[in-house]
mmCIF file of C-alpha atoms in Angstrom:
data_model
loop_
_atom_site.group_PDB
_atom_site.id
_atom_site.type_symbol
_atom_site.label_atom_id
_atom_site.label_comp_id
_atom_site.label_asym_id
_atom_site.label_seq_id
_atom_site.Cartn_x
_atom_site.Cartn_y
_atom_site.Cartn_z
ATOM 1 C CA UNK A 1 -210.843 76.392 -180.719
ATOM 2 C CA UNK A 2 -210.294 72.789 -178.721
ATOM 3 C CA UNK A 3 -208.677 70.227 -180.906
ATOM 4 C CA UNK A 4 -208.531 66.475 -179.959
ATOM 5 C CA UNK A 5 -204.977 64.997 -179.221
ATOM 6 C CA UNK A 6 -203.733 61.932 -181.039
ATOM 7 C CA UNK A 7 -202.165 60.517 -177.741
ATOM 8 C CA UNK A 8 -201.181 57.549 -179.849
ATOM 9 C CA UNK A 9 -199.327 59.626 -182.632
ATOM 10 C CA UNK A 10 -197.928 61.446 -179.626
ATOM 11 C CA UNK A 11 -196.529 58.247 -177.787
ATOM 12 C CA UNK A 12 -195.249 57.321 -181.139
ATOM 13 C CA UNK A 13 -193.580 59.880 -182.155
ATOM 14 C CA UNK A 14 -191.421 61.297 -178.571
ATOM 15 C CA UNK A 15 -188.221 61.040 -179.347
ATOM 16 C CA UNK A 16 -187.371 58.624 -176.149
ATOM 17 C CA UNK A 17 -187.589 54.801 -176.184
ATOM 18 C CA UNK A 18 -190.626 53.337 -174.535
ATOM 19 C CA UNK A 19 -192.112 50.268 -173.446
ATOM 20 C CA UNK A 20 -195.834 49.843 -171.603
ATOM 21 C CA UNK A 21 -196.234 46.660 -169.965
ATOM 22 C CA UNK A 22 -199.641 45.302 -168.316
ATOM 23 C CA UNK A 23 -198.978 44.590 -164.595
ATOM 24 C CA UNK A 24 -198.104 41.385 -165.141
ATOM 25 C CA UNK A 25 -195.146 42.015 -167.905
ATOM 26 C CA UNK A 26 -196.726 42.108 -171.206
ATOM 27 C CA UNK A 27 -195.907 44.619 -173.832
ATOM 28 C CA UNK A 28 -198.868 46.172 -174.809
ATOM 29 C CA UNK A 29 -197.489 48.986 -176.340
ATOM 30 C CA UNK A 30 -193.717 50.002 -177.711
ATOM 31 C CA UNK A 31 -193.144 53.304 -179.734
ATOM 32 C CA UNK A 32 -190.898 53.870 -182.387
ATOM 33 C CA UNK A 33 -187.511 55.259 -181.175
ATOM 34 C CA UNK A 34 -188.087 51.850 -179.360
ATOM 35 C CA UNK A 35 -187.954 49.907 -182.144
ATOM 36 C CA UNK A 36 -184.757 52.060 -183.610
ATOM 37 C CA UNK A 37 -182.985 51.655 -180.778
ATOM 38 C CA UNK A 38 -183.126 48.200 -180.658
ATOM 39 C CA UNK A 39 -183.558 47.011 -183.873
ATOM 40 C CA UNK A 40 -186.890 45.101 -182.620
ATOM 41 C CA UNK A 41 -190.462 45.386 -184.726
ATOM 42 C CA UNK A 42 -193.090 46.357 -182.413
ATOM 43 C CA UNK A 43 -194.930 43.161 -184.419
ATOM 44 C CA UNK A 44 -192.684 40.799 -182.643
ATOM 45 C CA UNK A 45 -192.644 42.091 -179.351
ATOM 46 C CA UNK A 46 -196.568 43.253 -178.447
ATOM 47 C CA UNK A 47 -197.926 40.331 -176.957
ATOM 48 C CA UNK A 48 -195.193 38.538 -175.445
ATOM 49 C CA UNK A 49 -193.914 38.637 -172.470
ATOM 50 C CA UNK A 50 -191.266 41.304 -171.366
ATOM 51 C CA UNK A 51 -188.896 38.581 -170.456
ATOM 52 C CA UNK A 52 -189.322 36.443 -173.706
ATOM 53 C CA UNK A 53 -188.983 39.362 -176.085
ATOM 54 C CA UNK A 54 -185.502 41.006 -174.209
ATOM 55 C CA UNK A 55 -183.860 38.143 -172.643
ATOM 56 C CA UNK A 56 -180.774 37.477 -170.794
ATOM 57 C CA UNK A 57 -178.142 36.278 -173.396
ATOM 58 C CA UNK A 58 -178.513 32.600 -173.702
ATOM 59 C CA UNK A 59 -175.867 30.856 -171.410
ATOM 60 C CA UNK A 60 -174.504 33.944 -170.151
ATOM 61 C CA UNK A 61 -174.594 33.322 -165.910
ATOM 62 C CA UNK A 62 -172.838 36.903 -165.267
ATOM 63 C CA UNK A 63 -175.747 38.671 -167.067
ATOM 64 C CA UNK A 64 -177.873 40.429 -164.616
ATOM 65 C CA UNK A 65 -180.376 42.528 -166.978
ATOM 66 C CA UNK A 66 -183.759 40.564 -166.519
ATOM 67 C CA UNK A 67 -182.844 39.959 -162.644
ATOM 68 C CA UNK A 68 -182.394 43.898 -162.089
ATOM 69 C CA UNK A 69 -184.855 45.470 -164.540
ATOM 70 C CA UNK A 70 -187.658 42.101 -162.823
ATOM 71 C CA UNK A 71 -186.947 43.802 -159.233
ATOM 72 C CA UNK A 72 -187.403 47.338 -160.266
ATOM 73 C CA UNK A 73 -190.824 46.612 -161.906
ATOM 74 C CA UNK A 74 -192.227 44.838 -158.908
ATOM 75 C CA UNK A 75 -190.994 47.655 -156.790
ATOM 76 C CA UNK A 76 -192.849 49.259 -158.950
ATOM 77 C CA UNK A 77 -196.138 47.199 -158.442
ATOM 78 C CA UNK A 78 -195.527 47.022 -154.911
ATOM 79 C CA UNK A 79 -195.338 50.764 -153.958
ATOM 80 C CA UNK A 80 -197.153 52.585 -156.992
ATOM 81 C CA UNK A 81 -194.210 54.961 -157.318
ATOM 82 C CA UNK A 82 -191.443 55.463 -160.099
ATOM 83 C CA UNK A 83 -188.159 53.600 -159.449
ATOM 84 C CA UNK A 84 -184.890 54.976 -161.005
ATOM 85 C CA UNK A 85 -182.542 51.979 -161.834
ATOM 86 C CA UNK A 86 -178.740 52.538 -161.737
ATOM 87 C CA UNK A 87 -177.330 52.378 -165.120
ATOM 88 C CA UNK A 88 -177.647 48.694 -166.264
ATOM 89 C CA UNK A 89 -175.654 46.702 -168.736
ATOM 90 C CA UNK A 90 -178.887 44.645 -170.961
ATOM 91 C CA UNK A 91 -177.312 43.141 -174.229
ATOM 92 C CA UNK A 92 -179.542 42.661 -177.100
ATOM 93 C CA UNK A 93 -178.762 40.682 -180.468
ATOM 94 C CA UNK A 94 -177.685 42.577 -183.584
ATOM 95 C CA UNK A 95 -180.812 41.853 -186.095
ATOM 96 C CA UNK A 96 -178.052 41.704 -188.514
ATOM 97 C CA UNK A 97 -176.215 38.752 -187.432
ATOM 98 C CA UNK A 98 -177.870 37.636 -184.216
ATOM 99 C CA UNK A 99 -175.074 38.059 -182.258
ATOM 100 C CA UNK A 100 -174.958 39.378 -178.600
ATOM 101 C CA UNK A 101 -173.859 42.878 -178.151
ATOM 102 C CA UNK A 102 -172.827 44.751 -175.365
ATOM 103 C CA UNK A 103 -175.319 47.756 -175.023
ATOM 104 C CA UNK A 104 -175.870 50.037 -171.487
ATOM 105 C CA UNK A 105 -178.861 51.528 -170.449
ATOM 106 C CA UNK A 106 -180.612 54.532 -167.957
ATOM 107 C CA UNK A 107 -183.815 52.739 -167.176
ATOM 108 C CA UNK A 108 -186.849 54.452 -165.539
ATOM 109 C CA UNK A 109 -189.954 52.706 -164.726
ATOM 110 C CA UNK A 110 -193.308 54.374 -164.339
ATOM 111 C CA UNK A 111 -196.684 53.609 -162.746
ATOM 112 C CA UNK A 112 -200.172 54.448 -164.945
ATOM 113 C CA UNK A 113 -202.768 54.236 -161.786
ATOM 114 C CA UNK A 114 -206.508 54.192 -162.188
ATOM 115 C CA UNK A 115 -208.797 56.210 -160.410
ATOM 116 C CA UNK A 116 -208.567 54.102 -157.400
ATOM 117 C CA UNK A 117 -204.931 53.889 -156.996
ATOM 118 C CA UNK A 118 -204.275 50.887 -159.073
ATOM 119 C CA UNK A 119 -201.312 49.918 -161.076
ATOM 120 C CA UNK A 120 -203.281 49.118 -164.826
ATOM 121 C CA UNK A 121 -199.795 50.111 -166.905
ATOM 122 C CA UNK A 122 -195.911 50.162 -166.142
ATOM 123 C CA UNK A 123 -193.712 52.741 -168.496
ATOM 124 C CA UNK A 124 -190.142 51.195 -169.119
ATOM 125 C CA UNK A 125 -188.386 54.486 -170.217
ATOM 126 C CA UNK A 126 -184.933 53.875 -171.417
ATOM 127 C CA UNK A 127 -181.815 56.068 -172.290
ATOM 128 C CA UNK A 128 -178.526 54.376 -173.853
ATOM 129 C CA UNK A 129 -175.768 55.440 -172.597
ATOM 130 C CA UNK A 130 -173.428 52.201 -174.323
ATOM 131 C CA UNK A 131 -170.471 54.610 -175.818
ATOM 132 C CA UNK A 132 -170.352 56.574 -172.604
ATOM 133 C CA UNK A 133 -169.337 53.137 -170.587
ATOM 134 C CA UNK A 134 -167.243 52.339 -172.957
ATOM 135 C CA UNK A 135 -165.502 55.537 -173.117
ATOM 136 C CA UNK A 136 -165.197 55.302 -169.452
ATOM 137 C CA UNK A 137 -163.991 51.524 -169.420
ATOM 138 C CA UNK A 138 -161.328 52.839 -171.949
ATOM 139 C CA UNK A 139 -160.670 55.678 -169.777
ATOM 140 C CA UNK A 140 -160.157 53.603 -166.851
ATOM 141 C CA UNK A 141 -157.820 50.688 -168.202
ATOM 142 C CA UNK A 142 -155.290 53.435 -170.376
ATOM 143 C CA UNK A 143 -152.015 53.613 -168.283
ATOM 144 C CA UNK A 144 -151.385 56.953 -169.714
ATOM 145 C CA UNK A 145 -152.667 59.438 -166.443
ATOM 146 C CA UNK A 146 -152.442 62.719 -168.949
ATOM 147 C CA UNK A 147 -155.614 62.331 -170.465
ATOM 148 C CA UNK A 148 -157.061 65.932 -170.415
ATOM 149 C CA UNK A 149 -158.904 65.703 -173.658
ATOM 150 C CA UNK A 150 -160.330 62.306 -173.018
ATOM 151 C CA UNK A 151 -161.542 63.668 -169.466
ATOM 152 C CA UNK A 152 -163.114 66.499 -171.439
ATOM 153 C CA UNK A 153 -165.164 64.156 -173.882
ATOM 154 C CA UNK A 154 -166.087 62.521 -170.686
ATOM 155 C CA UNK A 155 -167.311 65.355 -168.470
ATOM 156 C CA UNK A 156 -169.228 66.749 -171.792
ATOM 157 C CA UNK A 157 -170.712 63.419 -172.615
ATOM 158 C CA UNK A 158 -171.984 62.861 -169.040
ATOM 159 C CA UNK A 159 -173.465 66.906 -168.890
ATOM 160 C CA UNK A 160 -175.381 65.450 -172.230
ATOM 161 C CA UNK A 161 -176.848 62.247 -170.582
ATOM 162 C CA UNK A 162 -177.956 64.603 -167.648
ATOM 163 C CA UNK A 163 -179.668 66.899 -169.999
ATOM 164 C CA UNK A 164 -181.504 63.821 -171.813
ATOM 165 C CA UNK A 165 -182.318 62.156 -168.350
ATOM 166 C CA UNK A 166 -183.981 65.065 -167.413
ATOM 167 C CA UNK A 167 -185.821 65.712 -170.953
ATOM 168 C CA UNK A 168 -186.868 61.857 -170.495
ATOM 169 C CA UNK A 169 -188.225 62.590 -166.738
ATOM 170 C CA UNK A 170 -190.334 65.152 -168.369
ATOM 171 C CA UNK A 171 -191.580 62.953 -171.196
ATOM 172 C CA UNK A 172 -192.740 60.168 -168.824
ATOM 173 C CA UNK A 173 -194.305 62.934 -166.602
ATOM 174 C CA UNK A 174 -196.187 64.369 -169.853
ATOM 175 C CA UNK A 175 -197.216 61.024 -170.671
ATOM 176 C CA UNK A 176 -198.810 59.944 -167.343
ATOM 177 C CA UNK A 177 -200.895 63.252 -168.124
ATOM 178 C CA UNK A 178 -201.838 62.433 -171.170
ATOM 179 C CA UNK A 179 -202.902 58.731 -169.599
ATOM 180 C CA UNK A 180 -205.330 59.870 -167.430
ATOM 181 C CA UNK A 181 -206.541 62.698 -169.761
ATOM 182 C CA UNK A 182 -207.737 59.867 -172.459
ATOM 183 C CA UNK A 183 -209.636 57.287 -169.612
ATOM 184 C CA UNK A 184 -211.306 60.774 -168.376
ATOM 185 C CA UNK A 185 -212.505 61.171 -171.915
ATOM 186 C CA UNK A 186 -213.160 58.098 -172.744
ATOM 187 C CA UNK A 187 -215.656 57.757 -169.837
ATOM 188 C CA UNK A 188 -217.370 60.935 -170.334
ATOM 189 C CA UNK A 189 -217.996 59.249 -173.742
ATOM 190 C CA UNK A 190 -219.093 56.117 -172.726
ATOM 191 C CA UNK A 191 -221.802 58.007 -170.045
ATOM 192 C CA UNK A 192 -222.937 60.337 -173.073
ATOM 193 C CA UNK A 193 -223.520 57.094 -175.269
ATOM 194 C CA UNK A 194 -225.385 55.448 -172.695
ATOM 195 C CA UNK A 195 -227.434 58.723 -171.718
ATOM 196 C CA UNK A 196 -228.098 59.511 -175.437
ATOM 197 C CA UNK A 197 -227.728 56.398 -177.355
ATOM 198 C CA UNK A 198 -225.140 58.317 -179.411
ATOM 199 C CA UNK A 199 -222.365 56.654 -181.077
ATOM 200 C CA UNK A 200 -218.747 57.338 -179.787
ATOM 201 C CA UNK A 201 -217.992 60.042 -182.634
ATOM 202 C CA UNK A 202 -221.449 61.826 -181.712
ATOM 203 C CA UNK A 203 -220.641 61.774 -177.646
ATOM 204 C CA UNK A 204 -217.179 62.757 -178.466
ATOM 205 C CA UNK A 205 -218.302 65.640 -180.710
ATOM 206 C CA UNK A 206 -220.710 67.174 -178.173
ATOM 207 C CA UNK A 207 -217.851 67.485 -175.723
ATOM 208 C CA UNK A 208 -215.544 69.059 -177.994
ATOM 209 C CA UNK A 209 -218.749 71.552 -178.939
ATOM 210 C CA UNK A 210 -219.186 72.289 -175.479
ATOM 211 C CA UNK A 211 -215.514 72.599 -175.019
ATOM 212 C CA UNK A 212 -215.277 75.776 -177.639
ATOM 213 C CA UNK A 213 -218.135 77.140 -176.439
ATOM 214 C CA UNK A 214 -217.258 77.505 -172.702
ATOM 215 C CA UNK A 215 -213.697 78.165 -173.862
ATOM 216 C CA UNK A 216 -212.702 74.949 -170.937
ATOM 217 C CA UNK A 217 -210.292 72.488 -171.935
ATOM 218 C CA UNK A 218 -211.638 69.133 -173.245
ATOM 219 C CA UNK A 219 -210.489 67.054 -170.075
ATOM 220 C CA UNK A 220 -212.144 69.722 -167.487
ATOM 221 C CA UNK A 221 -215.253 69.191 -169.706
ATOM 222 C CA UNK A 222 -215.047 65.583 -169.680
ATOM 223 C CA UNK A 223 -214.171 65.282 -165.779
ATOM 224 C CA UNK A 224 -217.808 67.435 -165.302
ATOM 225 C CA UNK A 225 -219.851 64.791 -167.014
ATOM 226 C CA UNK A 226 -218.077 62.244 -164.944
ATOM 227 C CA UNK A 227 -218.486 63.787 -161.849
ATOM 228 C CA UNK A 228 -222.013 64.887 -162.340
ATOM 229 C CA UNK A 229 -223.079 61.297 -163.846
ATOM 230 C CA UNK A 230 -220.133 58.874 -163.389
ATOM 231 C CA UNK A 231 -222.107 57.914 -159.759
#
């Protein structure tokens, strides 16, 4: 039996940090290990600007976060294609206190396209990796040179931010699925409401009906009606 998917409960509720931007840098959408992460209510950050919600630190001419994560997203725009960003020092503000605090990041950024090749969302996909770089800043300035069990911590810390970059490669790839799946459905909806003057829960249901009973998946269902009537 074919069950719908709550792709927003899903976004929600993966376990990596995400932002989705409109092309032109608005947060439209921020899930909740997003918010943990950086102590930021999705409340006060949908709507604005990327820039405006995660800024630079005031005064601060050495920071580089809005400069580096700005060119990756245009790359983004401009090619259509994912860019990987070198690990990326981005301070945020502790909500506690408001003070700056250093905090490192694995950034990916994502393309959504339409049907016609367009750029309609950006993912921001983020892993911190803050108490690795400091453990290897520490590492680096001690002037002891026998430090076998600190090079330990470090060569098991780094095989644990591969493993998570490559779980977080898979959840962006996942989600881009799960993108296009919901605008297939939704416009095999819209073309059963207009050809049947059905509401959206009626259209809806008679896919999902003629899902079980041809035992195809939902989104090969809904990409017949398109095809057959999207013209």
């Amino acid at each position: 039996m074919s069950e719908s998917i709550d792709y927003e409960a899903l976004f929600d509720a993966a376990p990596t940090p995400y932002l989705v931007l409109s092309p032109d840098l608005v947060v439209v959408g921020m899930n909740r290990a997003r918010e943990e992460v950086t102590g930021r209510r999705r409340e006060d950050v949908i709507g604005k600007g990327l820039f405006e919600a995660f800024p630079d630190p005031p005064g601060d001419e050495t920071a580089t976060g809005v400069q580096n994560l700005r060119a990756s997203l245009e790359r983004v725009l401009a090619t259509r294609r994912p860019d990987t960003m070198p690990i990326q020092q981005y301070d945020l503000p502790d909500p506690a206190t408001g003070e700056w605090v250093e905090r490192w990041w694995s950034p990916v950024n994502v393309p959504i396209l339409d049907d016609d090749g367009e750029v309609v969302w950006l993912v921001h996909r983020v892993t911190e990796v803050t108490e690795w770089m400091q453990l290897r800043k520490r590492r680096q300035q001690a002037t002891d040179p026998t430090l076998d069990e600190s090079d330990s911590d470090l060569y098991a810390r780094a095989q644990e931010l591969h493993a998570a970059w490559m779980q977080a490669s898979s959840d962006v790839e996942h989600f881009r699925v799960a993108m296009q799946t919901q605008r297939v459905i939704g416009q095999a909806v819209g073309l059963l409401m207009a050809k049947l003057g059905v509401d959206a829960e009626g259209a809806f249901a008679l896919l999902a009906k003629e899902s079980q009973y041809s035992n195809t998946k939902l989104r090969d269902v809904a990409a017949q009606h398109v095809a057959r009537h999207g013209g």
